[in-house]
Tab-separated table of C-alpha atoms in Angstrom:
chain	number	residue	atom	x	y	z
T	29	UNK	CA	190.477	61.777	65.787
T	30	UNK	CA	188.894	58.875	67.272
T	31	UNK	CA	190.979	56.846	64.977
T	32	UNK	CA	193.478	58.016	67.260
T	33	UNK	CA	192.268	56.878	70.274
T	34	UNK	CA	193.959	53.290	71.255
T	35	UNK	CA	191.086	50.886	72.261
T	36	UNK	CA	191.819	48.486	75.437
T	37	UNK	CA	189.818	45.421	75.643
T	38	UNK	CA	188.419	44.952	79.419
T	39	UNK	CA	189.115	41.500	80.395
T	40	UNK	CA	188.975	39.663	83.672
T	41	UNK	CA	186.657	42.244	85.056
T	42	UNK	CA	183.143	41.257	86.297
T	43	UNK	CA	180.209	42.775	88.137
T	44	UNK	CA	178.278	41.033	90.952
T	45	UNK	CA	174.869	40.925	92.235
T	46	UNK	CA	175.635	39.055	95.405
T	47	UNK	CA	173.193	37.942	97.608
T	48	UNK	CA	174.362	38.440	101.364
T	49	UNK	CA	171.732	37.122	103.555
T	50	UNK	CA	168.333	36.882	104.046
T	51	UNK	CA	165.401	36.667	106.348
T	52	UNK	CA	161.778	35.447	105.894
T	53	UNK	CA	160.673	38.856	105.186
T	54	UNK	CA	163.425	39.879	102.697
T	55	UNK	CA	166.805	39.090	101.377
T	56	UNK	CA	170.003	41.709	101.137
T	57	UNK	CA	171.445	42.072	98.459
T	58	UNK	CA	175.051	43.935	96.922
T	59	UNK	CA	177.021	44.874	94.024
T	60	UNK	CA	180.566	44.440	93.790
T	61	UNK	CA	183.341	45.126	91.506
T	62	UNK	CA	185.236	41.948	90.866
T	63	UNK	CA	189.254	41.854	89.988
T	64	UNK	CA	190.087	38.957	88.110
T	65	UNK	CA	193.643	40.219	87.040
T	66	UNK	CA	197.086	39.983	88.267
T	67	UNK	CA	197.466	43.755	88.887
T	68	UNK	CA	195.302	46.282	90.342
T	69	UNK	CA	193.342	48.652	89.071
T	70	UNK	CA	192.943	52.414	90.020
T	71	UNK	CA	190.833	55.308	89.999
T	72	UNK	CA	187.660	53.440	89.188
T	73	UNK	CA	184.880	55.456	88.514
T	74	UNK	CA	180.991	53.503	88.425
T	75	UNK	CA	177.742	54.896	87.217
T	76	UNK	CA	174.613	52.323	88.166
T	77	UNK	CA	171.366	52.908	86.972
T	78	UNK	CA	168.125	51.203	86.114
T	79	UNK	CA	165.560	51.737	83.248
T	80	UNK	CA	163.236	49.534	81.316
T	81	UNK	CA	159.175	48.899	81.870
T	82	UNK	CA	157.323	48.023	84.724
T	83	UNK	CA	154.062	47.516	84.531
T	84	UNK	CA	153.732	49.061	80.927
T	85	UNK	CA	155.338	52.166	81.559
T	86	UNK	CA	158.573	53.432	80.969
T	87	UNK	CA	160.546	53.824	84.224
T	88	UNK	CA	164.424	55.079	85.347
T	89	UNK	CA	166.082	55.159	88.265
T	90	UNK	CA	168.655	57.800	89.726
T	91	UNK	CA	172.088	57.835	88.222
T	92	UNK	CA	174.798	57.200	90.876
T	93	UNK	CA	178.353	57.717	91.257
T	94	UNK	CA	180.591	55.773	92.490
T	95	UNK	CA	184.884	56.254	93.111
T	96	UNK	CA	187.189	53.440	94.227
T	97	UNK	CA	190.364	54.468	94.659
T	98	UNK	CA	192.251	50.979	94.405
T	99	UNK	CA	190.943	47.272	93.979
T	100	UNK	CA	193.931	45.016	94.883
T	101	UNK	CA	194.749	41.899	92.369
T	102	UNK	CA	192.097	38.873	92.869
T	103	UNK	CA	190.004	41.115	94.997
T	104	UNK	CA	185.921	42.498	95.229
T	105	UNK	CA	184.846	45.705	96.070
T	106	UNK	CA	181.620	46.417	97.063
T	107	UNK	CA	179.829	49.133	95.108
T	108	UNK	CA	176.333	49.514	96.410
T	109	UNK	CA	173.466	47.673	97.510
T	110	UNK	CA	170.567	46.973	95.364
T	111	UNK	CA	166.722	46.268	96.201
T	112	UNK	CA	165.026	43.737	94.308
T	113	UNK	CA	162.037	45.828	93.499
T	114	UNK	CA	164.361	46.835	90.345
T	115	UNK	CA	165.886	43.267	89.401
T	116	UNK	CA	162.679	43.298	86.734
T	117	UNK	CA	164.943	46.297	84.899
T	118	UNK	CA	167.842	46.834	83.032
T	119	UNK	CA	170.535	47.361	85.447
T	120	UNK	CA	173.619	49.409	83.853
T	121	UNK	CA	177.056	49.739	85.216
T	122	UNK	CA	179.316	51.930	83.715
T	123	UNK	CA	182.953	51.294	84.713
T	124	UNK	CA	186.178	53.156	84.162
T	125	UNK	CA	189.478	52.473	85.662
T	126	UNK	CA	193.123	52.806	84.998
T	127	UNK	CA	196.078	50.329	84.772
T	128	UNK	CA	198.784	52.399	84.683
T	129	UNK	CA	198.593	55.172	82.516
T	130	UNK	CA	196.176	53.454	80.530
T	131	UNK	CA	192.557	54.055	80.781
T	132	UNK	CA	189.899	51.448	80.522
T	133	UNK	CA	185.770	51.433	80.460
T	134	UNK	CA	183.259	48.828	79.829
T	135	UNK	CA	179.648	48.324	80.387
T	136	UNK	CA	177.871	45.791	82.259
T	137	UNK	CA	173.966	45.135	81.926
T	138	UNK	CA	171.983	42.992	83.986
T	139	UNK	CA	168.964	42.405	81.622
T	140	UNK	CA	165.452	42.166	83.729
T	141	UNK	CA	164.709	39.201	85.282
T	142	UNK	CA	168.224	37.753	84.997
T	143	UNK	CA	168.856	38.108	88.659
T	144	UNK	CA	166.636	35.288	89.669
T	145	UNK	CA	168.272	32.178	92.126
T	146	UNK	CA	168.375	29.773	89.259
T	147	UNK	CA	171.010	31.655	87.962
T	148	UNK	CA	172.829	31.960	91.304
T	149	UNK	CA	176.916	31.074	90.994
T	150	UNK	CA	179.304	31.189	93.763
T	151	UNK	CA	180.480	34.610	92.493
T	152	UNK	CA	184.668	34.168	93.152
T	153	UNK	CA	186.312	36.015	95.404
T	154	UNK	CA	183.461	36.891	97.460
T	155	UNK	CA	182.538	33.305	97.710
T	156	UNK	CA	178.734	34.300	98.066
T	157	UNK	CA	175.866	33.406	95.864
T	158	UNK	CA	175.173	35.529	93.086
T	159	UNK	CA	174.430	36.432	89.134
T	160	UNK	CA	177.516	37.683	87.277
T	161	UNK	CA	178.281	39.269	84.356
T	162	UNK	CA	182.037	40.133	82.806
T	163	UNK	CA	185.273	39.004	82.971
């Protein structure tokens, strides 16, 4: 029964918007995966996807996939880029990974308009600006 299943807490995770350069015409943007811990974590499985309103109407985007097979201790990853014509959505991401024999998932939103530059960190590890959320 569910009872049954053990619950792991997700800790010292964190997902990235990072911004990785722009021009005056646009700016480039990335996701990454962000390892906080003292081990690795393996078989990491990501779904990303975007949904919310735009202009009064309901809108989603595509559901992708995503497989890491390893991120290393105090390490990124980069999962995908990502345009900024959806920053003004809910951006999901859906992760699942294993320490061990143990298996772990957590969800990560980016609410709409969140990604905006004065909320830009210098995301660690990647040592970049960005907005993140986790850990």
């Amino acid at each position: 029964m569910k009872k049954d299943i053990p619950e792991h807490v997700v800790e010292d995770i964190a997902i990235a918007v990072v911004l990785e350069g722009e021009t005056p015409a646009s700016k480039n943007w990335n996701v990454y995966i962000i390892n906080l811990k003292n081990v690795a974590i393996e078989t990491v499985l990501i779904t990303s996807k975007g949904y919310g309103l735009k202009n009064g109407e309901d809108v989603k985007t595509s559901t992708l996939r995503h497989m890491i097979e390893k991120v290393e201790p105090h390490s990124s990853s980069r999962i995908e880029a990502i345009d900024e014509e959806v920053f003004g959505l809910n951006n999901e991401y859906w992760i699942s990974y294993y320490i061990g024999s143990e298996i772990y998932d957590k969800k990560f939103i980016f609410l709409p308009e969140s990604i905006v530059e004065s909320n830009l960190i210098k995301v660690p590890l990647v040592n970049k600006p960005g907005v993140m959320v986790g850990q």
